[in-house]
Amino acid sequence: MSEGATPSADPSVDPAGARGSGRRGPSRRTLGRAAVAAAATPALAGTWQTLTASAASAAEAVSARSRGWTGTWAAAETTVPAVDTTAFADQTLRQVVHTSAGGRALRIRLTNQYGTEPLVVGEVRVALSVPGDSTAVLPGTDRAVRFGGRTPVTLAPGTRRWSDPVSLEVPTAADLAVSVYLPRPTPGGTVHRSAFQRNHVAAGNVAAKPAVDPERTVTSWYFLAGVAVTGAAPGADAGAGTGSRQAIVTFGDSITDGSATTVGANRRWPDVLARRLRDEAGRTGTGVLNAGIGGNRLLRDPNPPPGSNAENYAPYFGEAGIRRFARDVLDQPAARHVVVLLGINDLGHPGRDAPRDEEVTAAELITGHRSLIRQAHARGLRIHGATILPVEGDDLGFYTPEREEVRQALNEWIRTGGEYDGTVDFDAATRDPAHPGRLLAAYDSGDGLHPNDAGMAAMAEAIPLRLFT
């Protein structure tokens, strides 16, 4: 499931794609049962971790960290439910992404990870977006994006691909407009559903136009998996672009993804962390990559009860964290650290978005976290565990006294177990001191589960920057 090519190579076909069959993988039930069996039994947990790691090809062992490219933006892809019939034909997608590290050149990563047919792309262009106007680009910054020297590119089902290098001065904290022209009827089967960013669909091939007139505006990213940069950011000293280059991957669910934050404002806690690194530590060469997926669980793939409304949205929740970790974390250019915030959906989904018999214990969740730790350490990454936020009084039915006991036990292990390389206490940073089982009202978006913009800022402020040395 992981891409074998690094951004320093110019593969014509992704090694992972050569193995792909075009299917969307095993059934959700099969994967869910395998994951929980692994989590529940330590011996099986090791086997599950080994199987997950073995999904990487031999080419993956060549780390992007030594090749001079650093991830500056990323999105974790998912498949779509049957009711999502989104498709494009002779249309241009102008999609905006926000950089965390700058550079003198960039590469774009396209994805057809969950496609069932070849993804035919007629043209890709990249430019700096006009601040406050995501339909327009800054004059003089538009660049063609090529793949193996060619403008059009076709991705087989189950593949991802990096572009050739593109010469463009990319500032830190800049908005990039990536315009993708799709000449043929193309199902939107590979998506990051909740972008919290306005993107646009325009008629015809208008990828090179300074401004597009959208037919519609969406808040998802389609067929985009990452952007990497190289060289010192404009205005930065040389050291900021070379020796200090590294990426921090934030791995989680909707709270990491940015749920309930202001659309287009980049106020997710990973965005605020990136600002802190630049402003407080002068770390303009450090990328912060968001690998959060709304609804994601640590141990299980989506498994909506048959006939339930959850069948209409659960596929957007993505593969289980223990399965997708290799692709969404270990594959990132210059990844050196990962911050993990996963587990609340494992607690909250049973009986709502998943069968009641998928309730989890603290021991199962701890086994899942240990799998992530093993995978990270095997690749030389430092991994930091974040405590799960409080949810008492939530509107979604996540809270029960029994689940609260599990949350508390998991958080205590994260704080004191000594197995993570570092810890971040998001629970302490966001809870109401007078009622510790609840979010502080000033940080509550309104559902008792997701922090608002202020809550996201409080989370980012709680992260010790010394973890990332």
XYZ file of C-alpha atoms in Angstrom:
469
model
C 0.000 0.000 0.000
C 3.018 2.271 0.334
C 4.806 4.073 -2.425
C 8.286 2.848 -3.143
C 9.594 5.908 -4.975
C 11.223 8.780 -3.134
C 10.974 12.402 -4.277
C 14.554 12.266 -5.486
C 13.727 9.679 -8.126
C 11.902 10.076 -11.420
C 9.987 6.812 -11.634
C 7.778 6.201 -14.609
C 5.748 3.739 -12.579
C 5.456 3.624 -8.827
C 6.798 0.277 -7.491
C 3.727 -0.135 -5.307
C 1.570 0.369 -8.353
C 3.218 -2.509 -10.135
C 1.739 -4.720 -7.461
C -1.665 -3.064 -7.488
C -4.684 -4.878 -8.834
C -7.082 -1.935 -9.034
C -9.179 -3.377 -6.232
C -9.907 -1.349 -3.107
C -8.416 -4.053 -0.938
C -9.916 -6.595 1.446
C -13.361 -6.061 2.836
C -13.808 -3.716 5.760
C -14.994 -6.626 7.932
C -11.964 -8.781 7.120
C -9.536 -5.981 7.910
C -11.387 -4.927 11.044
C -11.375 -8.461 12.466
C -7.698 -8.927 11.673
C -6.785 -5.661 13.351
C -8.695 -6.304 16.542
C -7.309 -9.840 16.768
C -3.819 -8.433 16.498
C -4.525 -5.774 19.096
C -6.047 -8.201 21.558
C -3.221 -10.769 21.437
C 0.404 -9.660 21.872
C 1.759 -12.514 19.732
C -0.591 -11.616 16.907
C 0.169 -7.929 17.354
C 3.775 -8.582 16.391
C 2.648 -10.554 13.371
C 0.237 -7.787 12.343
C 2.979 -5.188 12.646
C 5.310 -7.336 10.544
C 2.678 -7.762 7.865
C 1.985 -4.040 7.844
C 5.666 -3.171 7.514
C 6.182 -5.766 4.783
C 3.744 -3.901 2.551
C 6.618 -1.528 1.795
C 8.732 -2.527 -1.194
C 12.506 -2.889 -1.124
C 12.773 0.507 -2.793
C 11.140 2.063 0.263
C 14.229 1.263 2.285
C 15.977 4.103 0.443
C 14.982 6.960 2.700
C 13.903 10.301 1.285
C 15.471 11.942 4.308
C 18.931 11.751 2.724
C 17.875 12.951 -0.703
C 17.468 16.662 -0.066
C 13.658 16.883 -0.220
C 11.410 17.779 2.700
C 7.663 17.375 2.933
C 5.930 20.733 3.293
C 2.297 19.608 2.900
C 0.485 16.293 2.857
C -2.994 14.830 2.946
C -3.975 11.250 3.739
C -6.218 9.733 1.087
C -9.329 7.594 1.514
C -11.799 5.830 -0.704
C -15.440 6.940 -1.031
C -18.818 5.374 -0.206
C -21.050 4.041 -2.946
C -23.357 7.050 -2.627
C -20.527 9.430 -3.546
C -20.799 9.651 -7.323
C -18.542 12.693 -7.699
C -16.892 12.680 -11.126
C -14.994 15.097 -13.357
C -14.798 15.333 -17.155
C -12.983 17.987 -19.206
C -12.591 20.013 -16.011
C -9.804 21.633 -14.046
C -9.444 21.273 -10.292
C -7.748 24.297 -8.729
C -6.815 23.139 -5.246
C -5.054 25.177 -2.580
C -2.532 23.770 -0.106
C -0.643 25.575 2.658
C 3.124 25.168 3.007
C 4.854 24.639 6.337
C 8.444 24.845 5.035
C 9.725 26.858 2.097
C 12.249 26.156 -0.618
C 13.649 27.027 -4.035
C 11.999 24.137 -5.875
C 9.138 21.744 -5.292
C 7.594 18.467 -6.332
C 3.917 17.500 -6.402
C 2.691 14.042 -5.462
C -0.385 12.818 -7.319
C -2.354 9.795 -6.164
C -4.729 7.219 -7.564
C -4.494 5.153 -4.394
C -8.138 4.053 -4.375
C -8.952 4.390 -8.051
C -10.376 1.398 -9.871
C -9.277 2.609 -13.303
C -6.292 4.592 -14.638
C -6.192 8.257 -13.649
C -5.523 10.258 -16.815
C -4.218 13.755 -16.099
C -3.881 16.101 -19.069
C -1.932 18.879 -17.357
C -0.768 19.980 -13.911
C 0.380 23.482 -13.023
C 1.431 25.072 -9.752
C 1.591 28.714 -8.663
C 1.394 30.890 -5.598
C -2.228 31.586 -4.772
C -3.506 35.143 -4.389
C -4.054 35.746 -0.667
C -7.764 35.782 0.034
C -8.728 34.572 -3.459
C -8.292 30.849 -3.995
C -9.461 31.093 -7.607
C -6.484 33.248 -8.681
C -2.685 32.956 -8.802
C 0.044 35.550 -8.452
C 1.450 36.821 -11.759
C 4.817 35.398 -12.701
C 4.580 32.344 -10.417
C 2.748 29.891 -12.675
C 4.815 26.816 -13.568
C 4.175 23.661 -15.589
C 4.520 20.407 -13.660
C 5.990 17.480 -15.577
C 6.350 13.782 -14.933
C 9.326 12.118 -16.555
C 9.672 15.184 -18.774
C 6.098 14.993 -20.065
C 3.087 17.164 -19.301
C 0.356 14.501 -19.334
C 0.600 11.577 -16.911
C -1.422 8.438 -16.247
C -1.470 6.731 -12.842
C -2.502 3.104 -12.603
C -4.990 2.127 -9.888
C -3.340 1.896 -6.481
C -0.374 4.124 -7.347
C 1.064 7.479 -6.345
C 3.726 9.474 -8.181
C 6.052 12.396 -7.584
C 6.552 14.988 -10.299
C 9.842 16.206 -11.681
C 11.374 19.145 -9.777
C 9.707 22.502 -10.452
C 11.767 25.675 -10.039
C 9.667 28.033 -7.922
C 10.543 30.074 -4.851
C 8.155 28.769 -2.198
C 7.859 30.837 0.978
C 6.994 29.296 4.310
C 3.317 29.636 5.222
C 2.349 30.231 1.604
C -0.740 29.059 -0.265
C 0.001 27.064 -3.402
C -2.594 26.592 -6.121
C -2.252 23.189 -7.768
C -4.334 23.014 -10.944
C -5.095 19.555 -12.317
C -6.827 19.111 -15.674
C -8.841 15.921 -16.129
C -9.727 15.472 -19.795
C -11.710 12.240 -19.480
C -14.645 11.162 -17.278
C -12.922 10.559 -13.937
C -14.590 9.278 -10.763
C -13.459 11.126 -7.657
C -12.564 7.864 -5.970
C -9.378 9.003 -4.175
C -10.053 11.910 -1.871
C -9.245 13.682 1.342
C -12.814 14.505 2.231
C -12.454 17.272 4.812
C -9.891 19.791 3.623
C -11.247 22.839 5.473
C -10.083 24.721 2.410
C -12.053 26.072 -0.561
C -11.076 24.433 -3.837
C -12.628 24.945 -7.231
C -13.875 22.981 -10.238
C -13.833 24.865 -13.559
C -14.861 23.871 -17.086
C -12.230 22.912 -19.655
C -8.465 23.090 -19.430
C -7.909 26.345 -17.562
C -4.934 25.114 -15.528
C -2.742 27.946 -16.851
C -5.341 30.691 -16.412
C -4.478 33.451 -13.900
C -8.001 33.101 -12.481
C -10.701 30.502 -12.930
C -14.461 30.901 -12.970
C -15.627 27.925 -10.910
C -18.594 25.797 -11.797
C -18.601 24.717 -8.178
C -16.525 25.007 -5.019
C -15.632 22.017 -2.868
C -13.941 21.529 0.492
C -12.089 18.324 -0.379
C -8.752 17.541 -2.016
C -8.826 15.120 -4.948
C -5.835 13.162 -6.288
C -3.290 15.180 -4.236
C -1.109 13.454 -1.637
C 1.838 15.750 -1.000
C 4.228 18.575 -1.802
C 7.969 18.467 -1.100
C 10.517 21.287 -1.274
C 14.281 21.620 -1.467
C 16.733 24.481 -0.911
C 16.551 27.358 1.539
C 13.245 29.191 1.741
C 13.235 32.724 0.298
C 14.621 35.044 2.945
C 16.016 32.228 5.110
C 19.647 31.591 5.857
C 21.350 28.693 4.124
C 21.291 26.503 7.222
C 17.532 26.658 7.377
C 17.366 24.969 4.017
C 19.976 22.272 4.470
C 21.166 20.696 7.713
C 18.053 21.473 9.741
C 15.672 19.979 7.199
C 13.209 17.518 8.672
C 9.495 16.831 8.742
C 7.136 16.225 11.636
C 4.115 14.081 10.777
C 0.951 14.577 12.813
C -1.001 11.324 12.731
C -4.575 11.258 13.911
C -8.294 11.630 13.341
C -10.657 14.577 12.831
C -9.104 16.597 15.635
C -5.760 16.501 13.826
C -7.478 16.883 10.443
C -8.933 20.197 11.649
C -12.619 19.464 12.144
C -14.646 22.529 13.178
C -11.826 24.978 12.411
C -12.402 28.015 10.218
C -12.377 27.057 6.539
C -9.429 28.550 4.657
C -7.763 29.957 7.783
C -5.246 27.155 8.489
C -5.997 26.977 12.196
C -5.624 23.234 12.704
C -3.283 22.425 15.578
C -0.575 21.183 13.140
C -0.756 24.577 11.373
C -0.292 26.375 14.676
C 2.597 24.056 15.553
C 4.269 24.970 12.247
C 3.909 28.668 13.082
C 5.431 28.111 16.521
C 8.395 26.299 15.024
C 9.026 29.202 12.637
C 8.325 32.076 15.003
C 9.692 30.738 18.294
C 12.469 28.428 17.125
C 13.417 29.858 13.720
C 12.788 26.443 12.180
C 11.897 27.511 8.623
C 13.308 24.245 7.303
C 10.969 22.022 9.322
C 7.879 20.725 7.585
C 4.717 19.804 9.493
C 2.648 17.246 7.607
C -0.974 16.588 8.503
C -1.873 12.893 8.255
C -5.179 13.229 10.081
C -8.383 11.689 8.732
C -11.795 12.474 10.150
C -13.331 9.377 11.754
C -10.099 7.367 11.654
C -9.625 4.547 14.131
C -6.380 3.079 15.405
C -7.324 -0.599 15.290
C -10.021 -1.076 12.683
C -11.013 -0.077 9.193
C -14.507 1.379 8.684
C -17.178 -1.229 9.339
C -20.618 0.409 9.185
C -23.478 -1.821 10.299
C -25.333 -3.141 7.220
C -28.299 -0.966 6.351
C -27.206 1.873 8.633
C -26.732 5.476 7.551
C -23.037 5.059 8.352
C -22.654 3.172 5.067
C -23.070 6.564 3.369
C -20.004 8.112 5.010
C -17.847 5.594 6.891
C -15.461 4.844 3.970
C -14.167 8.418 4.321
C -12.747 7.347 7.710
C -9.786 5.635 6.064
C -7.860 2.496 6.822
C -6.959 1.643 10.413
C -4.058 3.637 11.799
C -1.936 0.527 12.304
C -2.409 -0.255 8.578
C -1.933 3.160 7.017
C 1.024 4.230 9.159
C 3.619 2.985 6.670
C 2.126 4.943 3.779
C 1.004 8.095 5.565
C 3.960 8.519 7.953
C 6.990 6.449 7.001
C 6.747 7.414 3.328
C 6.943 11.153 3.968
C 10.049 12.973 2.684
C 12.497 13.806 5.496
C 10.155 12.445 8.180
C 12.014 12.464 11.494
C 9.257 12.790 14.099
C 5.619 11.732 14.423
C 2.994 12.878 16.914
C 0.166 10.350 17.402
C -3.348 11.302 18.523
C -5.589 8.292 17.891
C -8.126 6.281 19.852
C -11.222 8.383 20.476
C -13.070 6.907 17.492
C -12.179 3.370 18.571
C -14.041 4.272 21.754
C -16.916 6.237 20.238
C -17.876 4.423 17.040
C -19.224 1.079 18.343
C -23.013 1.147 18.368
C -23.053 4.258 16.209
C -20.787 3.982 13.152
C -19.625 0.422 13.806
C -21.028 -2.748 15.395
C -21.501 -2.714 19.151
C -19.192 -5.723 19.528
C -16.229 -3.574 18.422
C -15.945 -1.928 21.849
C -12.265 -1.755 22.820
C -10.275 -2.165 25.992
C -7.342 -0.090 27.148
C -5.085 -3.125 26.621
C -6.150 -3.372 22.969
C -5.518 0.323 22.359
C -2.130 0.142 24.058
C -1.182 -2.811 21.847
C -2.141 -0.732 18.800
C -0.011 2.181 19.956
C 2.889 -0.202 20.515
C 2.576 -1.314 16.899
C 3.021 2.300 15.760
C 6.027 2.705 18.054
C 7.676 -0.411 16.613
C 7.052 0.698 13.046
C 8.465 4.178 13.698
C 11.558 2.940 15.517
C 12.277 0.381 12.802
C 12.616 3.288 10.379
C 14.590 5.521 12.739
C 11.773 7.968 13.548
C 11.118 9.428 16.982
C 7.490 8.992 17.953
C 5.538 11.022 20.496
C 2.220 10.034 22.033
C -0.590 12.527 22.693
C -3.287 11.993 25.299
C -6.916 11.670 24.196
C -9.123 14.716 24.770
C -12.166 14.574 27.097
C -15.632 14.019 25.590
C -18.124 13.921 28.448
C -21.356 15.644 27.439
C -20.656 15.288 23.709
C -23.502 15.418 21.195
C -22.351 12.365 19.230
C -22.884 9.678 21.849
C -19.201 8.883 22.324
C -19.173 9.181 26.100
C -20.069 6.453 28.561
C -18.587 5.962 32.042
C -17.023 2.705 30.866
C -15.357 4.356 27.878
C -14.116 7.138 30.124
C -12.318 4.547 32.239
C -10.621 3.222 29.108
C -9.639 6.744 28.009
C -8.143 7.484 31.402
C -6.207 4.210 31.426
C -4.832 4.832 27.939
C -3.848 8.395 28.818
C -2.085 7.216 31.959
C -0.063 4.721 29.920
C 0.850 7.412 27.353
C 1.989 9.747 30.151
C 3.880 7.261 32.290
C 4.544 4.119 30.257
C 7.866 5.360 28.928
C 7.423 3.650 25.564
C 6.880 6.766 23.469
C 9.952 8.927 22.913
C 8.013 11.926 24.170
C 4.506 12.823 25.296
C 2.077 15.663 24.649
C -0.726 16.153 27.163
C -3.604 17.404 25.023
C -6.049 16.182 27.671
C -4.592 18.478 30.314
C -4.391 21.375 27.856
C -8.059 21.283 26.836
C -10.092 19.941 29.769
C -12.254 21.990 32.091
C -10.408 22.168 35.451
C -13.755 22.206 37.245
C -15.021 19.180 35.322
C -12.009 17.288 33.894
C -14.118 14.875 31.869
C -15.311 17.739 29.632
C -13.697 20.116 27.187
C -13.241 23.638 28.486
C -16.199 25.641 27.179
C -13.891 28.244 25.614
C -12.292 25.478 23.523
C -15.477 23.614 22.561
C -16.673 23.915 18.961
C -20.173 23.100 20.177
C -20.341 19.310 19.984
C -18.339 18.509 23.122
C -15.798 16.568 21.083
C -13.974 18.799 18.588
C -11.961 21.835 19.714
C -12.606 25.187 18.043
C -9.865 27.492 16.731
C -8.932 28.535 20.276
C -8.798 24.931 21.396
C -6.544 24.042 18.482
C -4.189 26.863 19.463
C -4.140 25.608 23.056
C -3.235 22.137 21.825
C -0.343 23.450 19.743
C 0.891 25.573 22.634
C 0.999 22.462 24.833
C 3.558 20.763 22.594
C 7.133 21.076 23.935
C 9.227 22.176 20.970
C 12.239 20.470 22.540
C 10.733 17.147 21.404
C 11.796 17.926 17.843
C 15.530 18.403 18.285
